[in-house]
PDB file of C-alpha atoms in Angstrom:
ATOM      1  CA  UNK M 263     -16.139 -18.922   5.524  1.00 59.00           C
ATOM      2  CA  UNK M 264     -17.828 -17.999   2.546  1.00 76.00           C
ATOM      3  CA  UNK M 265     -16.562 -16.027  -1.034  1.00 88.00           C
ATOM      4  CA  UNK M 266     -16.899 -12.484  -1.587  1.00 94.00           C
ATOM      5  CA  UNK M 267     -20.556 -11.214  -2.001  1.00 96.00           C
ATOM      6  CA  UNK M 268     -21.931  -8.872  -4.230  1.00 96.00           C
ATOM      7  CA  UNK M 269     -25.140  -7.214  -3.551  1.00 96.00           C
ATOM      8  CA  UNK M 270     -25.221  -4.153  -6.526  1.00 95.00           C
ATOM      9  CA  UNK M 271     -22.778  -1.258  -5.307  1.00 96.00           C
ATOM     10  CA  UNK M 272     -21.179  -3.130  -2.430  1.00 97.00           C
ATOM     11  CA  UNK M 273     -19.016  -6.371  -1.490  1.00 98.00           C
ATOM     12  CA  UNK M 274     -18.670  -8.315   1.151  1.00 97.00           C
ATOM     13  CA  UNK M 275     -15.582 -10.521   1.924  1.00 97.00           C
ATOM     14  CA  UNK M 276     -14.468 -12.831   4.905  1.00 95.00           C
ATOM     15  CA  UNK M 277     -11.735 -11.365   7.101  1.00 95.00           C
ATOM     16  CA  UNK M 278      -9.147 -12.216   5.156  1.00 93.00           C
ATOM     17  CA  UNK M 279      -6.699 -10.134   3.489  1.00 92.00           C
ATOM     18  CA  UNK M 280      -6.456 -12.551  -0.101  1.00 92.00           C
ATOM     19  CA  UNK M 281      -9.463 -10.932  -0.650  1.00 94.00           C
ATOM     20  CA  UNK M 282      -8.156  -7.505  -0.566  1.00 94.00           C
ATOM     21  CA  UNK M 283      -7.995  -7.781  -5.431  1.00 94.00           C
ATOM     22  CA  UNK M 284     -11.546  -8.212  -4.663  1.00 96.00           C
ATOM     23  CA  UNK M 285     -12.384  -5.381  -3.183  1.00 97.00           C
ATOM     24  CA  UNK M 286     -10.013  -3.473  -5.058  1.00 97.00           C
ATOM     25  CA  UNK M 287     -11.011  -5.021  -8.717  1.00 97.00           C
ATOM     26  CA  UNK M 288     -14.709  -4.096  -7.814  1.00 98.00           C
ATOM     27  CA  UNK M 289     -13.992  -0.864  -6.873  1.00 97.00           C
ATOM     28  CA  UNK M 290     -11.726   0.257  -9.342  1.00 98.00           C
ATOM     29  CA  UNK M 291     -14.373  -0.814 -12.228  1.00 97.00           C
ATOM     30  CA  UNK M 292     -17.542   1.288 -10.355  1.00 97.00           C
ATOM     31  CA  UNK M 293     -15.170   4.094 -10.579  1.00 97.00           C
ATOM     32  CA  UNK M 294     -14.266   4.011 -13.904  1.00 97.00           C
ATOM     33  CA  UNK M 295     -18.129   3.291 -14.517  1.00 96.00           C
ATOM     34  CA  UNK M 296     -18.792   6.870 -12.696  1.00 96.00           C
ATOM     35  CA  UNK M 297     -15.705   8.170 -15.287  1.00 95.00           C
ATOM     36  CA  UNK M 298     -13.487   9.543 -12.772  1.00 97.00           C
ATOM     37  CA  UNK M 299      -9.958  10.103 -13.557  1.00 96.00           C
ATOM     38  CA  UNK M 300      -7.269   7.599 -12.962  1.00 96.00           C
ATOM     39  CA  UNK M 301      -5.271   9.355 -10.365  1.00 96.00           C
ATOM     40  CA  UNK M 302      -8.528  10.140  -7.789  1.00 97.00           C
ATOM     41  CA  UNK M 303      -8.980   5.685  -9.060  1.00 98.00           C
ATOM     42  CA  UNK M 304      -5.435   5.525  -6.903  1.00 97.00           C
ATOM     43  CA  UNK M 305      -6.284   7.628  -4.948  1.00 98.00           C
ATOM     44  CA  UNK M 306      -9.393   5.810  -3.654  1.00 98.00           C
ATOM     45  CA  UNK M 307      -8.027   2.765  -3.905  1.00 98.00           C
ATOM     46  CA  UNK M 308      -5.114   3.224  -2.021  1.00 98.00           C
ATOM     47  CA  UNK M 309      -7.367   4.196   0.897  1.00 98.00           C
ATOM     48  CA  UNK M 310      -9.753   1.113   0.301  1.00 98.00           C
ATOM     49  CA  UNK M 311      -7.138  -1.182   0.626  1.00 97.00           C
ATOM     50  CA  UNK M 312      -5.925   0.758   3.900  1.00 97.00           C
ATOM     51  CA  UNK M 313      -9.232   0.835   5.660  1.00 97.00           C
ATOM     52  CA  UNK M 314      -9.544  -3.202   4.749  1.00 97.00           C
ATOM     53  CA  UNK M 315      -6.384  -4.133   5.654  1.00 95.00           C
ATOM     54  CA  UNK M 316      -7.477  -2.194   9.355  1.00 94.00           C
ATOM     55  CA  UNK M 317     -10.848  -3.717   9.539  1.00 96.00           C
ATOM     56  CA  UNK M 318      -9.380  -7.144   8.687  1.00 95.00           C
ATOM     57  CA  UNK M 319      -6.598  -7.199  11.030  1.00 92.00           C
ATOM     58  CA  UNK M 320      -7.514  -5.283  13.909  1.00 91.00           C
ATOM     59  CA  UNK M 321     -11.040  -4.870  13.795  1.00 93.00           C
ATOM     60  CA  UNK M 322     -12.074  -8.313  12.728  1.00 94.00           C
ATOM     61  CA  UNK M 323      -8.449  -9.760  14.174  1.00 93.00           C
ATOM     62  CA  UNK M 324      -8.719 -11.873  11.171  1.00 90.00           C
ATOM     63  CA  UNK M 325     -11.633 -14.020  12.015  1.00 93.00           C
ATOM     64  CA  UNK M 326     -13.091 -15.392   9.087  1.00 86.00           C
ATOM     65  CA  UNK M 327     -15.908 -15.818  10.503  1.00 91.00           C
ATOM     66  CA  UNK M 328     -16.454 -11.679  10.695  1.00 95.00           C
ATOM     67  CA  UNK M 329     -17.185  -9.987   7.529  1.00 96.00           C
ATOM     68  CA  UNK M 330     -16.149  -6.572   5.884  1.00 97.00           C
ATOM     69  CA  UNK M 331     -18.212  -4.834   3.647  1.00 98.00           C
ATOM     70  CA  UNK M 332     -17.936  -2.028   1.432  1.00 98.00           C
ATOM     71  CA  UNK M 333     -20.240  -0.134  -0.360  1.00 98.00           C
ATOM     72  CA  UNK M 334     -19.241   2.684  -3.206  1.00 98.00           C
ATOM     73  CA  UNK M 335     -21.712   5.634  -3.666  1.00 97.00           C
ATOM     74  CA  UNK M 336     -21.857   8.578  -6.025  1.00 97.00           C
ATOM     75  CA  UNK M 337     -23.238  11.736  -4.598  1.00 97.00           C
ATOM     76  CA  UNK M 338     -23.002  14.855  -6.533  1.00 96.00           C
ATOM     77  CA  UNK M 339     -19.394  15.630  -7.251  1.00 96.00           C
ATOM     78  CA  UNK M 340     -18.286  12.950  -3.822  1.00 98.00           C
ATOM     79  CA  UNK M 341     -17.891   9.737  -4.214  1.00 98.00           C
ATOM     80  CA  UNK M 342     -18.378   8.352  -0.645  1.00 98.00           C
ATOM     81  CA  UNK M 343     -17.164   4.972   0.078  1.00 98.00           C
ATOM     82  CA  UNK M 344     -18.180   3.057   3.527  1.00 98.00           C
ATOM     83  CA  UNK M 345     -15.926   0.185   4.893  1.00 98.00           C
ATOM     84  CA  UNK M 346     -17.821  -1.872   7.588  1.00 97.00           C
ATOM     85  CA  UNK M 347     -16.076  -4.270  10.292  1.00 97.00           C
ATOM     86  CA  UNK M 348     -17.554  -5.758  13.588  1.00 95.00           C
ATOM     87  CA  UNK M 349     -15.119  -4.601  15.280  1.00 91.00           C
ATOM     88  CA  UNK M 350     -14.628  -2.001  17.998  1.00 85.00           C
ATOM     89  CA  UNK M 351     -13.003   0.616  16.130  1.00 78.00           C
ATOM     90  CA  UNK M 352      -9.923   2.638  17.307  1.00 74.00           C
ATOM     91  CA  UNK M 353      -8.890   6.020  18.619  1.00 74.00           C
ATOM     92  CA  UNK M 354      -7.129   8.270  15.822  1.00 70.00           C
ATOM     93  CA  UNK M 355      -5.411   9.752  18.822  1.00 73.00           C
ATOM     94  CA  UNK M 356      -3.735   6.752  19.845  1.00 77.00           C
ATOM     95  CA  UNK M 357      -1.831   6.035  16.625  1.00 82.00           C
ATOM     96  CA  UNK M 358       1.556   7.577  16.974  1.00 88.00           C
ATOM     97  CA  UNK M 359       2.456  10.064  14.391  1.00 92.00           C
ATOM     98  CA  UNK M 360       4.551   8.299  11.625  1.00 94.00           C
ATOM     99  CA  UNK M 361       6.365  11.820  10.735  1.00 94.00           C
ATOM    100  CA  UNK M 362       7.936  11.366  13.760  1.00 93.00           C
ATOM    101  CA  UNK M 363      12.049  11.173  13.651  1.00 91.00           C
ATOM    102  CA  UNK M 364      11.627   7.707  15.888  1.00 93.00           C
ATOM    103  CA  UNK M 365       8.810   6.620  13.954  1.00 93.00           C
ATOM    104  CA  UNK M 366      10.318   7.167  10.019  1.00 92.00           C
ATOM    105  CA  UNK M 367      12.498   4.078   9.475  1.00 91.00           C
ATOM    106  CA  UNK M 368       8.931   2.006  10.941  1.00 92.00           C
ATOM    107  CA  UNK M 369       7.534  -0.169   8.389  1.00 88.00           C
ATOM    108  CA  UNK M 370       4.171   0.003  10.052  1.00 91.00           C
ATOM    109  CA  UNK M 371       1.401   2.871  11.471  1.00 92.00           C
ATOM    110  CA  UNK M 372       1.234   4.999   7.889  1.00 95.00           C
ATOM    111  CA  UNK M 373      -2.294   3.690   6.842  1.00 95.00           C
ATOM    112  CA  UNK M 374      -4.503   6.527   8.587  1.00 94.00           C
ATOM    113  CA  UNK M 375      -2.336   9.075   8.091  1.00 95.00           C
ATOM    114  CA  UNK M 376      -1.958   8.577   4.245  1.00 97.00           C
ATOM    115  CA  UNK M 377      -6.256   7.627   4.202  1.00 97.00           C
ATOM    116  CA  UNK M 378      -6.387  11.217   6.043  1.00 95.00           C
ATOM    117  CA  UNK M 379      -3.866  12.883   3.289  1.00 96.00           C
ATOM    118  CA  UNK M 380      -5.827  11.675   0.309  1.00 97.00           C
ATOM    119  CA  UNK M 381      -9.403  12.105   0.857  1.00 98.00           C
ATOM    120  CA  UNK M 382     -11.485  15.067   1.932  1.00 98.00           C
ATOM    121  CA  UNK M 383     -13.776  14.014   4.704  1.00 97.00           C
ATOM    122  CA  UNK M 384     -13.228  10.533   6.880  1.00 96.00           C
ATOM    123  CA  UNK M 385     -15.062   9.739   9.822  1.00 94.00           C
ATOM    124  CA  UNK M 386     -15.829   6.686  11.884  1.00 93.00           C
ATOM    125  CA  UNK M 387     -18.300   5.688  13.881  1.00 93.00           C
ATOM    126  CA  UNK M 388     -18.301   2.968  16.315  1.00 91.00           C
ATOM    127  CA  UNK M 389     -21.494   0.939  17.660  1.00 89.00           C
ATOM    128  CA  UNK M 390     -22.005  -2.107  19.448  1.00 89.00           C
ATOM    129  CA  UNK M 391     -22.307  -4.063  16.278  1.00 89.00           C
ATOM    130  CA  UNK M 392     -19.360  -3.058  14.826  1.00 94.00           C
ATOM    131  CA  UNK M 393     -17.184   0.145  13.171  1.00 95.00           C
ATOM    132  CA  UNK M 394     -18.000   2.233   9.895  1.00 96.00           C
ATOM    133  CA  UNK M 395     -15.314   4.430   8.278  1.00 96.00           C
ATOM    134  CA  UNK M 396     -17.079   6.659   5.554  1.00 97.00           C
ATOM    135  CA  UNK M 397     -14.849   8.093   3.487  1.00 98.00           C
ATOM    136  CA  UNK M 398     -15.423  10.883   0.727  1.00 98.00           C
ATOM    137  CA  UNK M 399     -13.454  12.462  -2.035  1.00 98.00           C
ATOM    138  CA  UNK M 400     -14.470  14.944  -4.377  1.00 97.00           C
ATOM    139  CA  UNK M 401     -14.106  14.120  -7.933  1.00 95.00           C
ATOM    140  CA  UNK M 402     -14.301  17.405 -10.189  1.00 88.00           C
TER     141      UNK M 402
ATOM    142  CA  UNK A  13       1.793  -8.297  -7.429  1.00 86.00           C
ATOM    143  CA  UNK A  14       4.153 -10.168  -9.345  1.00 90.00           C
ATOM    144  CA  UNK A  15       7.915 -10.268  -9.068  1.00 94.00           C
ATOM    145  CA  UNK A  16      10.608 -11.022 -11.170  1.00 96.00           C
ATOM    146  CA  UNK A  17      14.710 -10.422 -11.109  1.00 97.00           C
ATOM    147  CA  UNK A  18      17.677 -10.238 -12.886  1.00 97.00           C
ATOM    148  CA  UNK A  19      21.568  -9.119 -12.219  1.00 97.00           C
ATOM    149  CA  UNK A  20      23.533  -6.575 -14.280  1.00 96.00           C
ATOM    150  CA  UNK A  21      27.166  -5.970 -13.346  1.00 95.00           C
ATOM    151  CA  UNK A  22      26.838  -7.628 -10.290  1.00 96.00           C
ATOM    152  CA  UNK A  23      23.610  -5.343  -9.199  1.00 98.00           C
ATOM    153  CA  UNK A  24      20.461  -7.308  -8.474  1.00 98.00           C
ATOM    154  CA  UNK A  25      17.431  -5.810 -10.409  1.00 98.00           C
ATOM    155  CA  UNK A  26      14.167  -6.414  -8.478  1.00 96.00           C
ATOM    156  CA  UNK A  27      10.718  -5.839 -10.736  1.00 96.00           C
ATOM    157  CA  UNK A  28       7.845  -5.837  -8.806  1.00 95.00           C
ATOM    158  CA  UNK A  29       4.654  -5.469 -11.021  1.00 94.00           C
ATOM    159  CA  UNK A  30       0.960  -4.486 -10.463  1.00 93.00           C
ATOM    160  CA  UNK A  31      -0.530  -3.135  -7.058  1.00 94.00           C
ATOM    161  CA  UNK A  32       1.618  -3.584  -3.853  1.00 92.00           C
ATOM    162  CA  UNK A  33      -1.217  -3.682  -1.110  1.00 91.00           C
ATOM    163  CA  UNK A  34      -0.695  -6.318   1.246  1.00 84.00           C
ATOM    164  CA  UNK A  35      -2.071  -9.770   1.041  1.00 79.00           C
ATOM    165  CA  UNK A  36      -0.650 -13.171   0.558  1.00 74.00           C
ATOM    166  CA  UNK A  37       2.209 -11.354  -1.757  1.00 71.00           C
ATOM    167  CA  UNK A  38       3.186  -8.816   0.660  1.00 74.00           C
ATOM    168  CA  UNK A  39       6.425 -10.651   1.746  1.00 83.00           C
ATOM    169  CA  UNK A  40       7.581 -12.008  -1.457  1.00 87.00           C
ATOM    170  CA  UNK A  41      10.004  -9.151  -2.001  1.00 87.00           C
ATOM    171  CA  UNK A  42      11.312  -9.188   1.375  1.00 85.00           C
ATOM    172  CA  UNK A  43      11.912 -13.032   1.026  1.00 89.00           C
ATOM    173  CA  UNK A  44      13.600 -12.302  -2.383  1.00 91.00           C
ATOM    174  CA  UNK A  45      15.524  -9.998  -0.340  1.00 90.00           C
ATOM    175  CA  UNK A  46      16.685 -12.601   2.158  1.00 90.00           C
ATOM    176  CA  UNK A  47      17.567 -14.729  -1.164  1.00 94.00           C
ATOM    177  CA  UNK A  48      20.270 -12.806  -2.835  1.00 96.00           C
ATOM    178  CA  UNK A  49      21.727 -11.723   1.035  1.00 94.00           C
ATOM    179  CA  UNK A  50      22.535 -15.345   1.865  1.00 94.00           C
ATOM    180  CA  UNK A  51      24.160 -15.348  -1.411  1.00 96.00           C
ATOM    181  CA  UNK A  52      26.020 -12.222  -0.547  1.00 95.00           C
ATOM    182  CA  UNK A  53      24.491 -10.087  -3.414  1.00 97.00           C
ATOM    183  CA  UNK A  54      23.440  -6.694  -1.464  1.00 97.00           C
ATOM    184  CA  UNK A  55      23.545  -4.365  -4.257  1.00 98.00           C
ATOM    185  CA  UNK A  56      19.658  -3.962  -5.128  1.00 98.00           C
ATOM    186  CA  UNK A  57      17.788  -1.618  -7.170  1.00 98.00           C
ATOM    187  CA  UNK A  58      14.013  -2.066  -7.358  1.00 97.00           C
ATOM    188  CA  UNK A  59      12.629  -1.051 -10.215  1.00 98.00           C
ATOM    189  CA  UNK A  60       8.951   0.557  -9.694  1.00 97.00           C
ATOM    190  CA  UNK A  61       8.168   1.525 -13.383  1.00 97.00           C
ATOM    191  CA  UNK A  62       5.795  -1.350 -13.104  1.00 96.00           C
ATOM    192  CA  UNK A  63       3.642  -0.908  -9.748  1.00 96.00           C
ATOM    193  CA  UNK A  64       0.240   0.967 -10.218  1.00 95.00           C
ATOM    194  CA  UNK A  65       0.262   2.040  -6.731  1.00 96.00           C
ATOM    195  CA  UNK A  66       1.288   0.654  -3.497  1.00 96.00           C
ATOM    196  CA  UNK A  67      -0.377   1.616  -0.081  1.00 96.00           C
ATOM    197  CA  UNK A  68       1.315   1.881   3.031  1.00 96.00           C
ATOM    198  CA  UNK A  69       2.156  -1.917   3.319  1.00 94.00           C
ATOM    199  CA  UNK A  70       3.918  -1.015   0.316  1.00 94.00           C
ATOM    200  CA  UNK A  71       6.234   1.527   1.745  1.00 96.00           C
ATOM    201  CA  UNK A  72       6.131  -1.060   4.815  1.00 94.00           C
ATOM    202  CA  UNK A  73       7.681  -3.641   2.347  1.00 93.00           C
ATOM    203  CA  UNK A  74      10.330  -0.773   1.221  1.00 94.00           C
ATOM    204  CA  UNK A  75      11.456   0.634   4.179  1.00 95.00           C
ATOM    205  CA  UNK A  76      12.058  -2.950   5.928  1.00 93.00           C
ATOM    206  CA  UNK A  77      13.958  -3.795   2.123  1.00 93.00           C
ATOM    207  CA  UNK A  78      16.025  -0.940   3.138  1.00 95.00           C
ATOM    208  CA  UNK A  79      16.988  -1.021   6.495  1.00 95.00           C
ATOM    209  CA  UNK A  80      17.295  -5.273   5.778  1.00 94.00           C
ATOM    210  CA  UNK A  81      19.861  -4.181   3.320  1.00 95.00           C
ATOM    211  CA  UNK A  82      21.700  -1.593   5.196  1.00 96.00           C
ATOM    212  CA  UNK A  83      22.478  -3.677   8.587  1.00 96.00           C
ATOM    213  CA  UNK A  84      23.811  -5.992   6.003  1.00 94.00           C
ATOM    214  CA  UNK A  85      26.274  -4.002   4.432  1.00 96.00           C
ATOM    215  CA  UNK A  86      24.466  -3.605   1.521  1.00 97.00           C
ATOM    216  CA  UNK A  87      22.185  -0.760  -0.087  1.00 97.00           C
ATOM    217  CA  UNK A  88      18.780  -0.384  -1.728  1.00 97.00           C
ATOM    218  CA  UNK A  89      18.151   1.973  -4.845  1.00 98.00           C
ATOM    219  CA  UNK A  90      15.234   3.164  -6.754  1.00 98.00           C
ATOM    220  CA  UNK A  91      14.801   3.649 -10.222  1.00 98.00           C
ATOM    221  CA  UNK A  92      11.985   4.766 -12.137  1.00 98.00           C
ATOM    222  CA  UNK A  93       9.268   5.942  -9.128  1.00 98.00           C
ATOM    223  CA  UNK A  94       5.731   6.962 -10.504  1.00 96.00           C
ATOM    224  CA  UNK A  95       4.180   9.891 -10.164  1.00 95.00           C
ATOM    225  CA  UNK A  96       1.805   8.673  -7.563  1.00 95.00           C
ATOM    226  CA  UNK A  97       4.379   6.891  -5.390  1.00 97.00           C
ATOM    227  CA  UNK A  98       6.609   9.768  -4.906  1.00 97.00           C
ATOM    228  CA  UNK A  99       3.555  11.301  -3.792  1.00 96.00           C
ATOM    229  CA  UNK A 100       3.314   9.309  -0.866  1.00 97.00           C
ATOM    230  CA  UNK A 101       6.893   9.308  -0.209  1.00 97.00           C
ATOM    231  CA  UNK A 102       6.817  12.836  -0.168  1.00 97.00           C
ATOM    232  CA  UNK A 103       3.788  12.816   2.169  1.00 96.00           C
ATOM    233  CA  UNK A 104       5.267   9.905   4.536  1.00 97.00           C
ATOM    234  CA  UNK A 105       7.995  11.973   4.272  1.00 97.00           C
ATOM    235  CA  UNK A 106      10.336   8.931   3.117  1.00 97.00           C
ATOM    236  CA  UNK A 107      11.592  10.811  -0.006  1.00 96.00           C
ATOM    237  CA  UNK A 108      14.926  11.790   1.505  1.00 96.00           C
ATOM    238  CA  UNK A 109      15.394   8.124   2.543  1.00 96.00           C
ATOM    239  CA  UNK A 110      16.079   5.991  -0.645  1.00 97.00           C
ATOM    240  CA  UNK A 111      18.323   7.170  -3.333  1.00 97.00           C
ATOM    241  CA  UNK A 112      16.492   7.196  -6.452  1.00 98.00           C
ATOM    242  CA  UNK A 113      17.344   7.354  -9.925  1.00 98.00           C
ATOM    243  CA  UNK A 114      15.466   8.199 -13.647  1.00 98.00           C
ATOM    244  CA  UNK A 115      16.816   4.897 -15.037  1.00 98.00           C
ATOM    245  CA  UNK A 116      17.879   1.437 -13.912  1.00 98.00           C
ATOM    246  CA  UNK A 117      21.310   2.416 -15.772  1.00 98.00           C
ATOM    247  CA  UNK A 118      21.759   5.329 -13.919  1.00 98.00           C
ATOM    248  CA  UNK A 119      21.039   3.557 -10.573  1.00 98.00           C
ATOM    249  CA  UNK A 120      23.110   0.557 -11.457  1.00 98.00           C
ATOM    250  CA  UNK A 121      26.580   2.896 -12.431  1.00 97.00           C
ATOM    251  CA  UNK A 122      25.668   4.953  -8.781  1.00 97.00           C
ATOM    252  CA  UNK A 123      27.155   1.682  -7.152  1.00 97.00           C
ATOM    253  CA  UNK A 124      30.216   2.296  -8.875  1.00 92.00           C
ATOM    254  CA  UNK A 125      30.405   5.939  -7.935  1.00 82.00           C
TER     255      UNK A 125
END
């Protein structure tokens, strides 16, 4: 297992969710770099640290061995984040719907649904090497 | 995350502080939790004046507070939600679950109501 990497815009952490201040510390401080207000900061963040705690726990299933990366970009008025795993993804149609009257009083299954409710665009791809969820939100 | 408590007329004050994401300090307020039940002390208000955000581990952590509480006889109160976090309670659709007050006085006289 080795310590979190940095390689310019992105990190790169064992699977293993003490490292989720990492991740969070480096990305809050590129965003405030780019100047972007502290709210969309949250905003971001609060998806980050849902897409890590996925590609930890269920993409990597917590093998520190496996990696996670993420990498912060600026394009335009976006900034577009990507969160790496080597794992095999998952179907956004089989997560149950946590609006749900059975599903409400759950104190899991909320991650996706709140990373879909505060950014613009997410999409994930899935390969044989592993899964990449970009994520974008506009910052003007 | 960091966590600290106090009582005030018998109502136990829980003060999480920072970013409530998951990690190794996910379950310290649930454990605290489990504390002041086995000493029969179920009146709890946390106190989120001092969390930047908290993601859905966070609400995780509050809803299983709550419902922890409540098949104990007790109760779980809010006081001082942020901006952002009644955002996603509003989203999640939690809002209408927890009582939630301006101030901790206001949420600690509500047990006497």
């Amino acid at each position: 297992m080795h310590e979190p990497i940095i390689k310019g815009n992105m990190i790169s952490i064992p699977s293993s969710l003490e490292y989720l201040t990492n991740i969070d510390d480096f990305i809050e401080g590129i965003l405030r770099g780019f100047e972007v207000e502290e709210s969309t900061i949250a905003d971001i963040a609060i998806s980050v640290s849902e897409l890590v705690n996925n590609s930890v726990s269920h993409g990597n299933k917590s093998d520190d061995g496996k990696t996670v990366s993420v990498s912060i970009a600026k394009k335009g008025n976006d900034i577009e984040i990507k969160i790496e795993d080597q794992g095999q993804g998952f179907d956004p149609r089989a997560i149950s719907n946590p609006l749900d009257e059975e599903n409400l009083l759950k104190d899991t299954g909320r991650g996706i649904f709140i990373v879909n409710a505060l950014m613009d665009k997410v999409d994930v791809q899935t390969t044989k090497d592993g899964t990449i969820t970009t994520i974008t939100k506009s910052i003007v | 995350m960091k966590l600290t408590d106090r009582e005030e007329n018998g109502v136990i004050i829980l003060e999480p502080n920072g970013k409530i994401m998951g990690g190794p300090d996910a379950s310290l307020l649930h454990d605290k939790l489990y504390e002041f039940i086995d000493q029969d002390k179920k009146k709890v208000v946390v106190d989120l004046s001092g969390v930047d955000w908290m993601n859905s581990t966070g609400l995780g952590i509050l809803i299983s507070s709550y419902t922890t509480l409540r098949n104990n006889g007790g109760k779980l109160k809010l006081a001082n939600v942020t901006e952002k976090i009644r955002s996603l309670l509003v989203i999640t659709k939690l809002e209408p679950v927890f009582e939630s007050y301006d101030t901790i006085a206001d949420a600690v006289k509500s047990f006497d109501e």
